[in-house]
mmCIF file of C-alpha atoms in Angstrom:
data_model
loop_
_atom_site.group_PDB
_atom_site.id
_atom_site.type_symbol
_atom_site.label_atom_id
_atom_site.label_comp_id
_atom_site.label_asym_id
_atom_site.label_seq_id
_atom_site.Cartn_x
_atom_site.Cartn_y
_atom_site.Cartn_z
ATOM 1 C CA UNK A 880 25.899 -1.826 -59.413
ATOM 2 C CA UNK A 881 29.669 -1.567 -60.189
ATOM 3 C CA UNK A 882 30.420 -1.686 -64.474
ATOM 4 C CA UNK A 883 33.019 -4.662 -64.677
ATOM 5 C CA UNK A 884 35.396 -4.474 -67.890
ATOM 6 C CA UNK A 885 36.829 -7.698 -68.618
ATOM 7 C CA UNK A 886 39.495 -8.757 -71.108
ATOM 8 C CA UNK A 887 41.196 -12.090 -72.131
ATOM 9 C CA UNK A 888 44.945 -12.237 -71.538
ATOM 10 C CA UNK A 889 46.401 -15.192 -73.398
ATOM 11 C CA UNK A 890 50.167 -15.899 -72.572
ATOM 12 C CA UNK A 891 53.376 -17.470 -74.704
ATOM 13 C CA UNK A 892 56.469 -17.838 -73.949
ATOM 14 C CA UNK A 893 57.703 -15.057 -75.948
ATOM 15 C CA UNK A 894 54.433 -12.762 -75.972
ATOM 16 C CA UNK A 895 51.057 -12.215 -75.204
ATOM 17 C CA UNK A 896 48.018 -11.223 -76.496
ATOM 18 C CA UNK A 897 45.497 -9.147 -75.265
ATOM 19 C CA UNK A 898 41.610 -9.099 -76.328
ATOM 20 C CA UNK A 899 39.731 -6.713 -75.114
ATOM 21 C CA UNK A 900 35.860 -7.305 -74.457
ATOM 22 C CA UNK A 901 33.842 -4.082 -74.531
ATOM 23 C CA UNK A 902 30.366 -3.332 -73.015
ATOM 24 C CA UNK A 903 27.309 -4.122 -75.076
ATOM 25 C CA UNK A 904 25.540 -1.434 -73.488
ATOM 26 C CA UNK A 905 25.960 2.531 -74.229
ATOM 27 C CA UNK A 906 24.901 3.834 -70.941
ATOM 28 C CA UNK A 907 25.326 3.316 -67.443
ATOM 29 C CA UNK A 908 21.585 3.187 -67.079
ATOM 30 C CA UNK A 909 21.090 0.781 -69.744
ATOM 31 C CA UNK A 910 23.810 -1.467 -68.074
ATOM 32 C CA UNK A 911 21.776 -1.233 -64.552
ATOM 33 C CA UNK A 912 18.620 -1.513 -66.287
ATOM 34 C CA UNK A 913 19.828 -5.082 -67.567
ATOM 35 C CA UNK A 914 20.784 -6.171 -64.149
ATOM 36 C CA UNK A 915 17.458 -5.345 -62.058
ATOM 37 C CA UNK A 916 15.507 -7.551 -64.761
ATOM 38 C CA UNK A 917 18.766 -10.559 -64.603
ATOM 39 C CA UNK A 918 18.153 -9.998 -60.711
ATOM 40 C CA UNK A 919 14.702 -10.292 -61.105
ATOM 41 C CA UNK A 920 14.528 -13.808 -63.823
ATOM 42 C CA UNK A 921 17.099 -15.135 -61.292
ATOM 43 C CA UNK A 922 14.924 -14.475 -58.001
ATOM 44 C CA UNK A 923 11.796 -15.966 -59.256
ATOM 45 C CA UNK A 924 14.110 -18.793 -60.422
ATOM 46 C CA UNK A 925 15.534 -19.354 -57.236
ATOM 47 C CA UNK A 926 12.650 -18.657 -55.355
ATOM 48 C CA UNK A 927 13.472 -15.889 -52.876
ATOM 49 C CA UNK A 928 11.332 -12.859 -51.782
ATOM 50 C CA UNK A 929 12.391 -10.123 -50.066
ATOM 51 C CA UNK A 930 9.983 -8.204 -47.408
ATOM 52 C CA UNK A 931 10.898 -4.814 -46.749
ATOM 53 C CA UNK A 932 11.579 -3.822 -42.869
ATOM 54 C CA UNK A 933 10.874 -0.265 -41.586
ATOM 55 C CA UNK A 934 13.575 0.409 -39.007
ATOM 56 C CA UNK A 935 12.073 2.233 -35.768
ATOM 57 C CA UNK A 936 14.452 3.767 -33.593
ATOM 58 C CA UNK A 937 16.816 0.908 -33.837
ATOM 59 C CA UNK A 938 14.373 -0.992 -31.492
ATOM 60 C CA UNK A 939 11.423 -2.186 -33.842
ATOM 61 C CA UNK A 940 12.113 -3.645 -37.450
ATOM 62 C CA UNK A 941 8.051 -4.953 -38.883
ATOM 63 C CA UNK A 942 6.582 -5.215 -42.188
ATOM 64 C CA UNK A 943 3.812 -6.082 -44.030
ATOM 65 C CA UNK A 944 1.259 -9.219 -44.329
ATOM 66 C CA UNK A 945 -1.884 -9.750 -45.550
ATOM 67 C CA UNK A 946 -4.482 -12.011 -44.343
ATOM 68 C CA UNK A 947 -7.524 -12.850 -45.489
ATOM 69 C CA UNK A 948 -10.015 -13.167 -48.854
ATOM 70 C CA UNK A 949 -9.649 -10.225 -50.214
ATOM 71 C CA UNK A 950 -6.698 -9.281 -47.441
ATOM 72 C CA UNK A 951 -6.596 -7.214 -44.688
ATOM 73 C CA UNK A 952 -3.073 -5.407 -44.187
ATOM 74 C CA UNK A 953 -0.896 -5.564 -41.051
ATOM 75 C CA UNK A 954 2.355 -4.711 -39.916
ATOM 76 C CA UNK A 955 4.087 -7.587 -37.739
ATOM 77 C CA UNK A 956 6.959 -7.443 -36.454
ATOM 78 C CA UNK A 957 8.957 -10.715 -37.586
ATOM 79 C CA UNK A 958 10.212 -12.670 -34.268
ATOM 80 C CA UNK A 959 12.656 -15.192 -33.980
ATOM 81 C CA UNK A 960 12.595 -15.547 -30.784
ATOM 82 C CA UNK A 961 8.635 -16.935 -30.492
ATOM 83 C CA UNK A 962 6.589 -18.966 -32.872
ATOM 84 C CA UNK A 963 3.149 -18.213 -33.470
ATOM 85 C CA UNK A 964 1.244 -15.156 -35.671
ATOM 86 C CA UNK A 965 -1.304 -12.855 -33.893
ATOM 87 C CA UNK A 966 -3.455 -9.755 -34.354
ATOM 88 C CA UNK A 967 -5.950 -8.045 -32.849
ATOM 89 C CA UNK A 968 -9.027 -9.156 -33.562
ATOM 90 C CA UNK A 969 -12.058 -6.367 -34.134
ATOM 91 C CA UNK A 970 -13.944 -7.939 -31.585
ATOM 92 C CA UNK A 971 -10.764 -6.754 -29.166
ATOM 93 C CA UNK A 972 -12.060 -4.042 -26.658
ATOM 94 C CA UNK A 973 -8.993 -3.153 -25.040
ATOM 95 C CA UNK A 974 -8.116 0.969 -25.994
ATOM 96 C CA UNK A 975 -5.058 -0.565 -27.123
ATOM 97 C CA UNK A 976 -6.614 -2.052 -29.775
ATOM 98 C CA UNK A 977 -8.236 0.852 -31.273
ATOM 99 C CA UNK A 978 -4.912 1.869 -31.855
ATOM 100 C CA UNK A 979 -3.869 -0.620 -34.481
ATOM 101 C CA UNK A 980 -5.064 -2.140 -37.486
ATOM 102 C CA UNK A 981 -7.633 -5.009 -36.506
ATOM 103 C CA UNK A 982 -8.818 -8.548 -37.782
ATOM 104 C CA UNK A 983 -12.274 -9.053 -39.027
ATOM 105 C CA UNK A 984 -12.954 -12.665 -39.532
ATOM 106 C CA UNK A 985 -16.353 -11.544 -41.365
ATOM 107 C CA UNK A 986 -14.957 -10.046 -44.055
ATOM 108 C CA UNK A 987 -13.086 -13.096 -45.382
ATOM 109 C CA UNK A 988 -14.151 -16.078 -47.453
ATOM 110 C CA UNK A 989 -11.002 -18.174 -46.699
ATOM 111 C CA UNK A 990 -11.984 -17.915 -42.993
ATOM 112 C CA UNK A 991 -12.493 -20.820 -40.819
ATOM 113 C CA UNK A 992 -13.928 -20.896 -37.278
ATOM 114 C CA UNK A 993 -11.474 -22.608 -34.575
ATOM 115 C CA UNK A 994 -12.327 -20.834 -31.005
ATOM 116 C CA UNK A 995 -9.759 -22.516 -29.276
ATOM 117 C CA UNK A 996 -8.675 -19.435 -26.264
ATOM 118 C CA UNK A 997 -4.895 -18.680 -25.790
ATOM 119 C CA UNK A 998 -2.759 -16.724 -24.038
ATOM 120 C CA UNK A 999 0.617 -15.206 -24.599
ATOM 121 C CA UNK A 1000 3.023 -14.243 -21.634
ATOM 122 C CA UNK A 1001 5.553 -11.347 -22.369
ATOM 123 C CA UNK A 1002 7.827 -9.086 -20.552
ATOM 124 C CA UNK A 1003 5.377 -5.764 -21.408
ATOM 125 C CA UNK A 1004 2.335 -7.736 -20.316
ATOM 126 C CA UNK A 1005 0.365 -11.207 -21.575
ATOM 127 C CA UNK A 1006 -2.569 -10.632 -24.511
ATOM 128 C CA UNK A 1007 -5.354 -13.290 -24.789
ATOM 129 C CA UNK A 1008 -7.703 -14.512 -27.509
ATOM 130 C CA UNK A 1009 -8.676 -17.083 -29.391
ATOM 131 C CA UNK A 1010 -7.526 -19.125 -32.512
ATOM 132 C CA UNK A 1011 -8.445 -18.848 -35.526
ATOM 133 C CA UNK A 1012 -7.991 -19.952 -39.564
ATOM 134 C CA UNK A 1013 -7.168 -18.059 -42.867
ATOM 135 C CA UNK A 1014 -4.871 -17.258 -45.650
ATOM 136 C CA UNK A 1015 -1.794 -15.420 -45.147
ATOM 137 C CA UNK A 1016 -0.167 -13.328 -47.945
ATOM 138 C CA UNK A 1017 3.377 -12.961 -47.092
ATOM 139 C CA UNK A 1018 5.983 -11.725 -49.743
ATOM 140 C CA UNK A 1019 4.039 -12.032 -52.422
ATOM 141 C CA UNK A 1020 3.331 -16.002 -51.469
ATOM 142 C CA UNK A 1021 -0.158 -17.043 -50.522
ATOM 143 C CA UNK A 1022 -0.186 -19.468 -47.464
ATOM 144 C CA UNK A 1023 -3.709 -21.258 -46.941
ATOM 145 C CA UNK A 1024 -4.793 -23.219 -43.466
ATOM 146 C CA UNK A 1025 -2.873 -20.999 -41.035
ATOM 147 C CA UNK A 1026 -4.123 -21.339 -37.569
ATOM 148 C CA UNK A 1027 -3.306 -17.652 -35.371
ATOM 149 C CA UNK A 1028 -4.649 -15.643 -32.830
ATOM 150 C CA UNK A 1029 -6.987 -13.314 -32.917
ATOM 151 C CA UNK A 1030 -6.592 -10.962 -30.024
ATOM 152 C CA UNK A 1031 -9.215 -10.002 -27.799
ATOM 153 C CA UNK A 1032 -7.280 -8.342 -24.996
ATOM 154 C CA UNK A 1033 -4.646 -6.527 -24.973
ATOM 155 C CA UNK A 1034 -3.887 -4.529 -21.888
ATOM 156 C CA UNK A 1035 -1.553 -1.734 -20.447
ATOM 157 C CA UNK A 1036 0.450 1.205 -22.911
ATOM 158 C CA UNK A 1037 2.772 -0.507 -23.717
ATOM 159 C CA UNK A 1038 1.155 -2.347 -26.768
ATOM 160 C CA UNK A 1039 0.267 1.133 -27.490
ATOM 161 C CA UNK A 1040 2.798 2.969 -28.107
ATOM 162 C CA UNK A 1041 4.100 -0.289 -30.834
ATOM 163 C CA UNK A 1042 4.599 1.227 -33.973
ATOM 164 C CA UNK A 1043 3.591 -2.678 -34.956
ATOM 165 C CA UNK A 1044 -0.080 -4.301 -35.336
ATOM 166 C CA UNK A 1045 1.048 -7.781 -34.729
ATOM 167 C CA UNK A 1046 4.132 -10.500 -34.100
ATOM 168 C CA UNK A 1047 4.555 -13.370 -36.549
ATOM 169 C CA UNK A 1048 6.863 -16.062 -34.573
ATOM 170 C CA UNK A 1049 9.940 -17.448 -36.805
ATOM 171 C CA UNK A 1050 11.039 -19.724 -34.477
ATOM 172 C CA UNK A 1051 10.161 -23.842 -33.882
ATOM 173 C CA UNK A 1052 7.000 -25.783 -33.762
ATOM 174 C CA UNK A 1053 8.394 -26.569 -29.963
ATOM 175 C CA UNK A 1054 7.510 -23.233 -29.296
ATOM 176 C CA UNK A 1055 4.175 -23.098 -30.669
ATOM 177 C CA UNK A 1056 0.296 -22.969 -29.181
ATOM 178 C CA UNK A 1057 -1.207 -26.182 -29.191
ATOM 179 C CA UNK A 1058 -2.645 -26.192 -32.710
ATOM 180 C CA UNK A 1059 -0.595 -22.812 -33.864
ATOM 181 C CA UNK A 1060 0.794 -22.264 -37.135
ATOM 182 C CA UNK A 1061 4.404 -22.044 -37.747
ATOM 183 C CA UNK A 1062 4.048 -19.747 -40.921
ATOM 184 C CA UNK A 1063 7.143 -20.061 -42.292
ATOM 185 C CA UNK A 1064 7.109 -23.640 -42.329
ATOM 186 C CA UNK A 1065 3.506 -23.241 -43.573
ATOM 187 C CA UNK A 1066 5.230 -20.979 -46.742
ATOM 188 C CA UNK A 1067 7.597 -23.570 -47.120
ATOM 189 C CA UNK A 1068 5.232 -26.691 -47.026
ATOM 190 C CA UNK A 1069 3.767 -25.071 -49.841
ATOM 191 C CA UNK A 1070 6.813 -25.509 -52.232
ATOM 192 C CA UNK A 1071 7.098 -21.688 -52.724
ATOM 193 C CA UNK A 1072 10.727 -21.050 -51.748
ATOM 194 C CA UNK A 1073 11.361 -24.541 -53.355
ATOM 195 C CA UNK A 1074 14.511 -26.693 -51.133
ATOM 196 C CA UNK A 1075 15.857 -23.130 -49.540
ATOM 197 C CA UNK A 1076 14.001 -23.725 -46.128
ATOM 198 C CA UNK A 1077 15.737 -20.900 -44.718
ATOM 199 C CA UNK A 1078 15.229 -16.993 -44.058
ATOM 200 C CA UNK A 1079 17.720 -14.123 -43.839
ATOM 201 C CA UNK A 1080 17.627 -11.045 -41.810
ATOM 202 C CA UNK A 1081 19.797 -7.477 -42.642
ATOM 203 C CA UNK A 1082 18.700 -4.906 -40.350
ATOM 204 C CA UNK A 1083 20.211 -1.215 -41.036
ATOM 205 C CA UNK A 1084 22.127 0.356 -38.127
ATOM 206 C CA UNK A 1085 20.563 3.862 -38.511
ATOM 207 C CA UNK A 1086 17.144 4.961 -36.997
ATOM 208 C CA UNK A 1087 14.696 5.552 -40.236
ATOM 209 C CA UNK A 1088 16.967 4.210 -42.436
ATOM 210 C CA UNK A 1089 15.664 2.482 -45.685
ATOM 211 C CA UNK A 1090 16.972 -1.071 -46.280
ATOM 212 C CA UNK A 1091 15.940 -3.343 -43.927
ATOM 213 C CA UNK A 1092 15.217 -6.435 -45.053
ATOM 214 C CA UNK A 1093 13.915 -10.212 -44.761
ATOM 215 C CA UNK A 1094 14.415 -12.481 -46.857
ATOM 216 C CA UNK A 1095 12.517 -15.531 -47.556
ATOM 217 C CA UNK A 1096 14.252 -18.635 -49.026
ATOM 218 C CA UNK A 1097 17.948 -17.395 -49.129
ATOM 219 C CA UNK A 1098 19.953 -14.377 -48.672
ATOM 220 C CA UNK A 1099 20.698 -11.634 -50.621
ATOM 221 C CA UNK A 1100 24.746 -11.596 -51.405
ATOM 222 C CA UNK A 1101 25.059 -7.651 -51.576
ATOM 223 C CA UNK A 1102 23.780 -7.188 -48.271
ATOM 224 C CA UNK A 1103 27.154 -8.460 -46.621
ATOM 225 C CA UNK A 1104 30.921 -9.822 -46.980
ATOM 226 C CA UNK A 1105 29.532 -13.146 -47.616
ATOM 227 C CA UNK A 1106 32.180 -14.307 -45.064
ATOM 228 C CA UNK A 1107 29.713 -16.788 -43.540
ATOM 229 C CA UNK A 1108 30.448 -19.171 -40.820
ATOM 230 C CA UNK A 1109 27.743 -22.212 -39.491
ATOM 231 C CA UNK A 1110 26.682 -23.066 -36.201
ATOM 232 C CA UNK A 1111 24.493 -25.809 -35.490
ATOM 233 C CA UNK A 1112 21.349 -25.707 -33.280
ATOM 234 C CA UNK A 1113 21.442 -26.758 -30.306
ATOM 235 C CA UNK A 1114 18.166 -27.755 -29.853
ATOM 236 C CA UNK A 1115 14.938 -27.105 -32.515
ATOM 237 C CA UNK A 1116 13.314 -24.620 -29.880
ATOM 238 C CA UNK A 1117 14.630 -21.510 -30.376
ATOM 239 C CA UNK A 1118 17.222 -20.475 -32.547
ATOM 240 C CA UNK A 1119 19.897 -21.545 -29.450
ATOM 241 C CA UNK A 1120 23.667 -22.104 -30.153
ATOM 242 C CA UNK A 1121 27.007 -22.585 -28.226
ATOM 243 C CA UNK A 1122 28.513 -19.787 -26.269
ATOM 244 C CA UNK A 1123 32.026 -20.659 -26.299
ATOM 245 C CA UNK A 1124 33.336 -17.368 -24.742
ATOM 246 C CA UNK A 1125 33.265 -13.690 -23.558
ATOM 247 C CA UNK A 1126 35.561 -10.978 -23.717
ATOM 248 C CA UNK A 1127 36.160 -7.309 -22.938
ATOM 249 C CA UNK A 1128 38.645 -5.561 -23.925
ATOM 250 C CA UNK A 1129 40.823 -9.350 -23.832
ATOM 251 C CA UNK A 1130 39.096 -9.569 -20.504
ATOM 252 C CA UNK A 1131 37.525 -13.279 -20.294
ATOM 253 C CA UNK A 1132 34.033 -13.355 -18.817
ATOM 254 C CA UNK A 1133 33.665 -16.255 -16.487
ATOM 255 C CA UNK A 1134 30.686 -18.983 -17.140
ATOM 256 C CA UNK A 1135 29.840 -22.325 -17.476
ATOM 257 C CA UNK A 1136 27.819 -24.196 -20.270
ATOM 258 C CA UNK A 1137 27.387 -21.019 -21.788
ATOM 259 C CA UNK A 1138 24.405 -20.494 -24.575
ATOM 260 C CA UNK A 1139 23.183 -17.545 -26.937
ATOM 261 C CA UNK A 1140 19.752 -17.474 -28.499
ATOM 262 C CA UNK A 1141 19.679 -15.455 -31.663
ATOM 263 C CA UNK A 1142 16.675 -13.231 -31.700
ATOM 264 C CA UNK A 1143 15.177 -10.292 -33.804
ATOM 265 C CA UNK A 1144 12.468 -9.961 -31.600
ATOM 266 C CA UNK A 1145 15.092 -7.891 -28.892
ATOM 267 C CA UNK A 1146 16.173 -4.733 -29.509
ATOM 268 C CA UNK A 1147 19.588 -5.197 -27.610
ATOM 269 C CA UNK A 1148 22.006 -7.524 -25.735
ATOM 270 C CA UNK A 1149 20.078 -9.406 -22.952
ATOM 271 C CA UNK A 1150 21.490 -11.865 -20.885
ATOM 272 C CA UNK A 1151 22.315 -13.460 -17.564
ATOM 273 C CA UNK A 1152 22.757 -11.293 -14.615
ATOM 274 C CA UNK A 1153 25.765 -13.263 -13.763
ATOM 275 C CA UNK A 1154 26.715 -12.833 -17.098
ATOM 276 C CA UNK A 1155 26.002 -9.025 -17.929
ATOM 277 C CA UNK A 1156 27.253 -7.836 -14.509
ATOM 278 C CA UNK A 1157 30.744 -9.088 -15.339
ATOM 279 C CA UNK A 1158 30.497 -7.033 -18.649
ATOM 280 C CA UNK A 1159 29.061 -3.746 -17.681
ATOM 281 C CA UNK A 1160 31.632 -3.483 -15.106
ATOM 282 C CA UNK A 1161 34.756 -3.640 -17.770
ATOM 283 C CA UNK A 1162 33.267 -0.948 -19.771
ATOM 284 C CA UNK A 1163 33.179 2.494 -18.346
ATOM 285 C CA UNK A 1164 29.899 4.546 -18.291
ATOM 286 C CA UNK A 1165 28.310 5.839 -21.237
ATOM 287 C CA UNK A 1166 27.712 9.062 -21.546
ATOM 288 C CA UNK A 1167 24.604 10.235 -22.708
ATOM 289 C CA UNK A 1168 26.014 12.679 -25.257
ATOM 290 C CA UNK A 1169 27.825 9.933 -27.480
ATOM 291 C CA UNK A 1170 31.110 11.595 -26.808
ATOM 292 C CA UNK A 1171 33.166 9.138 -25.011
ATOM 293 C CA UNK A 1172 32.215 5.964 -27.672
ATOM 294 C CA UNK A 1173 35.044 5.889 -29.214
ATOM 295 C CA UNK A 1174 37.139 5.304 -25.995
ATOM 296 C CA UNK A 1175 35.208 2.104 -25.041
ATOM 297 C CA UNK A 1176 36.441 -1.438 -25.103
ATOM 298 C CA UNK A 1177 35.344 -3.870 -27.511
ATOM 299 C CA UNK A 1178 33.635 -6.596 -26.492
ATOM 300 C CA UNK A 1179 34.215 -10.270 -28.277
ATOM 301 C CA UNK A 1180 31.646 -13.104 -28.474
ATOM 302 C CA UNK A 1181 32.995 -16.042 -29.375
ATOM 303 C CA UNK A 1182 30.777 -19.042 -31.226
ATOM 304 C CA UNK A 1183 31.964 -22.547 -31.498
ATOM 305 C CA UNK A 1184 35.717 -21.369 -32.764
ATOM 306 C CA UNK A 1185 34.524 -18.098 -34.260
ATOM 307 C CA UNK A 1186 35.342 -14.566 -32.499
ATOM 308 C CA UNK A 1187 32.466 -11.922 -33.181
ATOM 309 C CA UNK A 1188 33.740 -8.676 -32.242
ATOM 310 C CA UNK A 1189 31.618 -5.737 -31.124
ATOM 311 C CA UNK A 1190 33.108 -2.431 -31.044
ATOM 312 C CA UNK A 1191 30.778 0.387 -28.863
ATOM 313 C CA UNK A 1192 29.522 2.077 -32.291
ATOM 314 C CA UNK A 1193 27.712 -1.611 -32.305
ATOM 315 C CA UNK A 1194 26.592 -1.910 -28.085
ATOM 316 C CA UNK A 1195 26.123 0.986 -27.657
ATOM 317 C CA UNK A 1196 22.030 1.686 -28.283
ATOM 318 C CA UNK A 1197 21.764 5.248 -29.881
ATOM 319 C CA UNK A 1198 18.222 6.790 -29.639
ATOM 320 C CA UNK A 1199 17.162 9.665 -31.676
ATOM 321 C CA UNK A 1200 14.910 12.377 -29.262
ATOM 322 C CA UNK A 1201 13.782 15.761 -29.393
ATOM 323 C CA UNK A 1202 16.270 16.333 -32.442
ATOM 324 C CA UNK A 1203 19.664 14.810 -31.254
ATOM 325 C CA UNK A 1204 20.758 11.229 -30.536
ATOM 326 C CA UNK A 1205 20.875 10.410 -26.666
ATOM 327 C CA UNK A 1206 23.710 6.921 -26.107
ATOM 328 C CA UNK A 1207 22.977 4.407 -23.389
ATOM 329 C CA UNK A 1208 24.092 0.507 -22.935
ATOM 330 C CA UNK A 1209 23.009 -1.637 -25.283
ATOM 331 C CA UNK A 1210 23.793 -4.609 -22.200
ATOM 332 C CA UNK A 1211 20.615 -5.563 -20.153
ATOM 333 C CA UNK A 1212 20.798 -8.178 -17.539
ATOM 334 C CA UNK A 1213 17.453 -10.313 -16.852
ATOM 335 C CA UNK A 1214 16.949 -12.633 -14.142
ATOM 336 C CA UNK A 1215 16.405 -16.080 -16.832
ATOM 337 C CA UNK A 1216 14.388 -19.187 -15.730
ATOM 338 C CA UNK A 1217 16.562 -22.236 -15.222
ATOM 339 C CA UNK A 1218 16.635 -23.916 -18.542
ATOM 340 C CA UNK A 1219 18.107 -20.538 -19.625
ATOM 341 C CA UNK A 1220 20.928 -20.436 -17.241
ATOM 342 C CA UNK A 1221 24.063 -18.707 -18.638
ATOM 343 C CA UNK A 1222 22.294 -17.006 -21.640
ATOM 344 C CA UNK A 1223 22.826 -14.486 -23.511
ATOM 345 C CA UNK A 1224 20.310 -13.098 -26.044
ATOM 346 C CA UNK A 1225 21.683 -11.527 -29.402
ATOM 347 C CA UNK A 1226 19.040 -8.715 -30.589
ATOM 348 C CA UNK A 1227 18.982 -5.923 -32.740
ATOM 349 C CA UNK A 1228 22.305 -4.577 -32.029
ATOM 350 C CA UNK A 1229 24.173 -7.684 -33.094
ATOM 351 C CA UNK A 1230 22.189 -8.729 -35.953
ATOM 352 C CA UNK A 1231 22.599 -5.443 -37.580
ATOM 353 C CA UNK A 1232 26.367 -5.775 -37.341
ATOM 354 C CA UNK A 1233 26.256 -9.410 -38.676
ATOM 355 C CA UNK A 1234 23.947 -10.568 -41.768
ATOM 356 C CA UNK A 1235 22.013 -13.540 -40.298
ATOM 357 C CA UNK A 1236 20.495 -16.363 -41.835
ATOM 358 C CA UNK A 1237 18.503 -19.190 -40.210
ATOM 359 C CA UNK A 1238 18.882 -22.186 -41.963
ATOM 360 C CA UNK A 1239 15.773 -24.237 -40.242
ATOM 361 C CA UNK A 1240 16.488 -27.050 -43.158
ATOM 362 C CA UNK A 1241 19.842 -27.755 -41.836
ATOM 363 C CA UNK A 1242 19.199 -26.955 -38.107
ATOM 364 C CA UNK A 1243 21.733 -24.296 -37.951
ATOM 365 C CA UNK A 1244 22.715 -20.440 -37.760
ATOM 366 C CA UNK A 1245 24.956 -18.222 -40.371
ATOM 367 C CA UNK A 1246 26.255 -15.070 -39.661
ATOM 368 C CA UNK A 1247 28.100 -13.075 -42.043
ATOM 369 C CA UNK A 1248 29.704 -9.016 -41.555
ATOM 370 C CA UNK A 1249 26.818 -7.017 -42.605
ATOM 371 C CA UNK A 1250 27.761 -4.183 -45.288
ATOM 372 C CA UNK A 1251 26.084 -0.970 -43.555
ATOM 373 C CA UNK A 1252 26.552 1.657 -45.670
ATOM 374 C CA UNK A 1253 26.799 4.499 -42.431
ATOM 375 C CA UNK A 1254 26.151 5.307 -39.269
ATOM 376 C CA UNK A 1255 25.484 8.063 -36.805
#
């Protein structure tokens, strides 16, 4: 926290008078001590929690959340690209399982049967089990009635090797099971975050780093340049707004009816083969050493009106192995289904360059330039 001196300047015509206004506090310490306790009165009276992220190899950002009577502690990684909560249940038999934290319905008194089965399709493989009903401790703010999955199978590695127990979906009811909770509209029902129905995601740019962070009901204004700009939803499934343009290096990328889908569930920038292709092949190859980024072209994404630039220290995916940090594209193309013709998903890597907040009260998406304090 920067001291600020301030002092009155009062101005005549012929002179002026100065008045100076001196600190009431001897000590830097004393002077930060009095703002953490201001920032704390003026959180609980706005209403805003923050959850900490751990930051996993720039791919995985999760925290924690209890659920249960007394609670049982996961880590979830927080999705905004999907809707619905899940866990593994203890009654999962998978060996993936085993390898996380598990659900046991048994040991809660807030616990209400449901049974209903469900299934959940991903790109690493679809999990199954069944629904059930319980409290949910999430920043602090208890959430009764929420209807998730408990998991019951979980196959292949991949699940695994998650550093995550479970997914909690921040996206629509649209997007929902039949009979799923949307939890943050659950938290929200509940008059915790008071009229802020909104959430706000700063993700650090540096594998390990400390500082991640979601935010529920607001934003927090140090995290970024507070430069936001607004763009409206177009639709209330996921968090899906107008992709006005594309390009590299002043190089315009050719498509029609264009869309992005904001989305801290992906680690990088997915889109469109169509799309993709025509990128990739205006920047040169990466090297795997990191020692050509700084000759690579930015890449501009323009929203509504609003350019979004992208330089490679931002596409570029870095990934920390064996002691040294290996660089490969942070552009994947993916072969979309129809009614996600000409998209382009916005992960990790862009949301850690711009402070985003999804504004699900006003049906729209902020971004503002995130303040990262370094990078590698």
């Amino acid at each position: 926290m920067k001291a600020f001196l301030a002092f009155i300047v009062i101005g005549a015509v012929l002179s002026a008078i100065t008045i100076p206004v001196y600190s009431v506090y001897d000590t830097p310490e004393l002077a930060y001590s009095h703002f953490k306790k201001i920032q704390s009165y003026s959180k609980k009276f706005l209403q805003m929690s923050d959850v900490a992220l751990t930051n996993f190899e720039d791919a995985q950002y999760y925290g924690s959340l209890l659920i249960g009577t007394p609670p049982q502690n996961f880590t979830v990684l927080f999705d905004s690209g999907s809707s619905d909560l899940w866990v593994p249940s203890i009654y999962c038999y998978s060996s993936t399982c085993r390898l996380h934290h598990t659900y046991n319905h048994q040991k809660s008194s807030s616990y209400v049967a449901n049974g209903k089965k469900v299934t959940f399709d991903y790109g690493q493989g679809g999990v199954s089990g069944y629904l059930s009903q319980d409290t949910v401790t999430w920043g602090g703010y208890k959430i009764p009635n929420v209807t998730f999955a408990e998991l019951t199978n979980m196959p292949g590695s991949e699940w695994g090797s998650d550093k995550f127990d479970g997914l909690l979906g921040m996206a629509w009811q649209s997007l929902a099971c039949n009979g799923c909770s949307v939890v943050f509209q659950n938290l929200y029902a509940t008059g915790a975050l008071g009229t802020n129905n909104s959430f706000a995601f700063y993700l650090t740019n540096v594998d390990n780093k400390a500082g991640s962070t979601l935010t529920l009901g607001g934003y927090e204004p140090s995290l970024s340049q507070n430069d936001w700009v607004w763009h409206n939803l177009l639709s209330q499934t996921y968090w899906q707004i107008k992709l006005t343009g594309i390009s590299v290096n002043g190089k315009a990328i050719t498509g029609t009816n264009m869309k992005a889908i904001v989305d801290t569930g992906t680690s990088i920038l997915v889109g469109a083969t169509n799309i993709v292709d025509q990128i990739t092949k205006e920047i040169p190859e990466i090297k795997t050493d990191c020692s050509n980024i700084k000759s690579l072209p930015n890449v501009t994404i323009t929203i509504d009106s609003t350019n979004y630039v992208l330089t490679p220290q931002n596409y570029v995916w870095k990934i920390f192995q064996d002691g040294i940090y290996e660089c490969t594209s942070g552009w994947q193309a993916a072969d979309f289904p129809s009614e996600l013709a000409n998209t382009l998903i916005l992960g990790d890597l862009f949301i850690s360059t711009y402070y985003t907040q999804f504004d699900m009260g006003n049906k729209r998406v902020g971004f503002a330039t995130a303040i990262q304090s370094s990078s590698t």
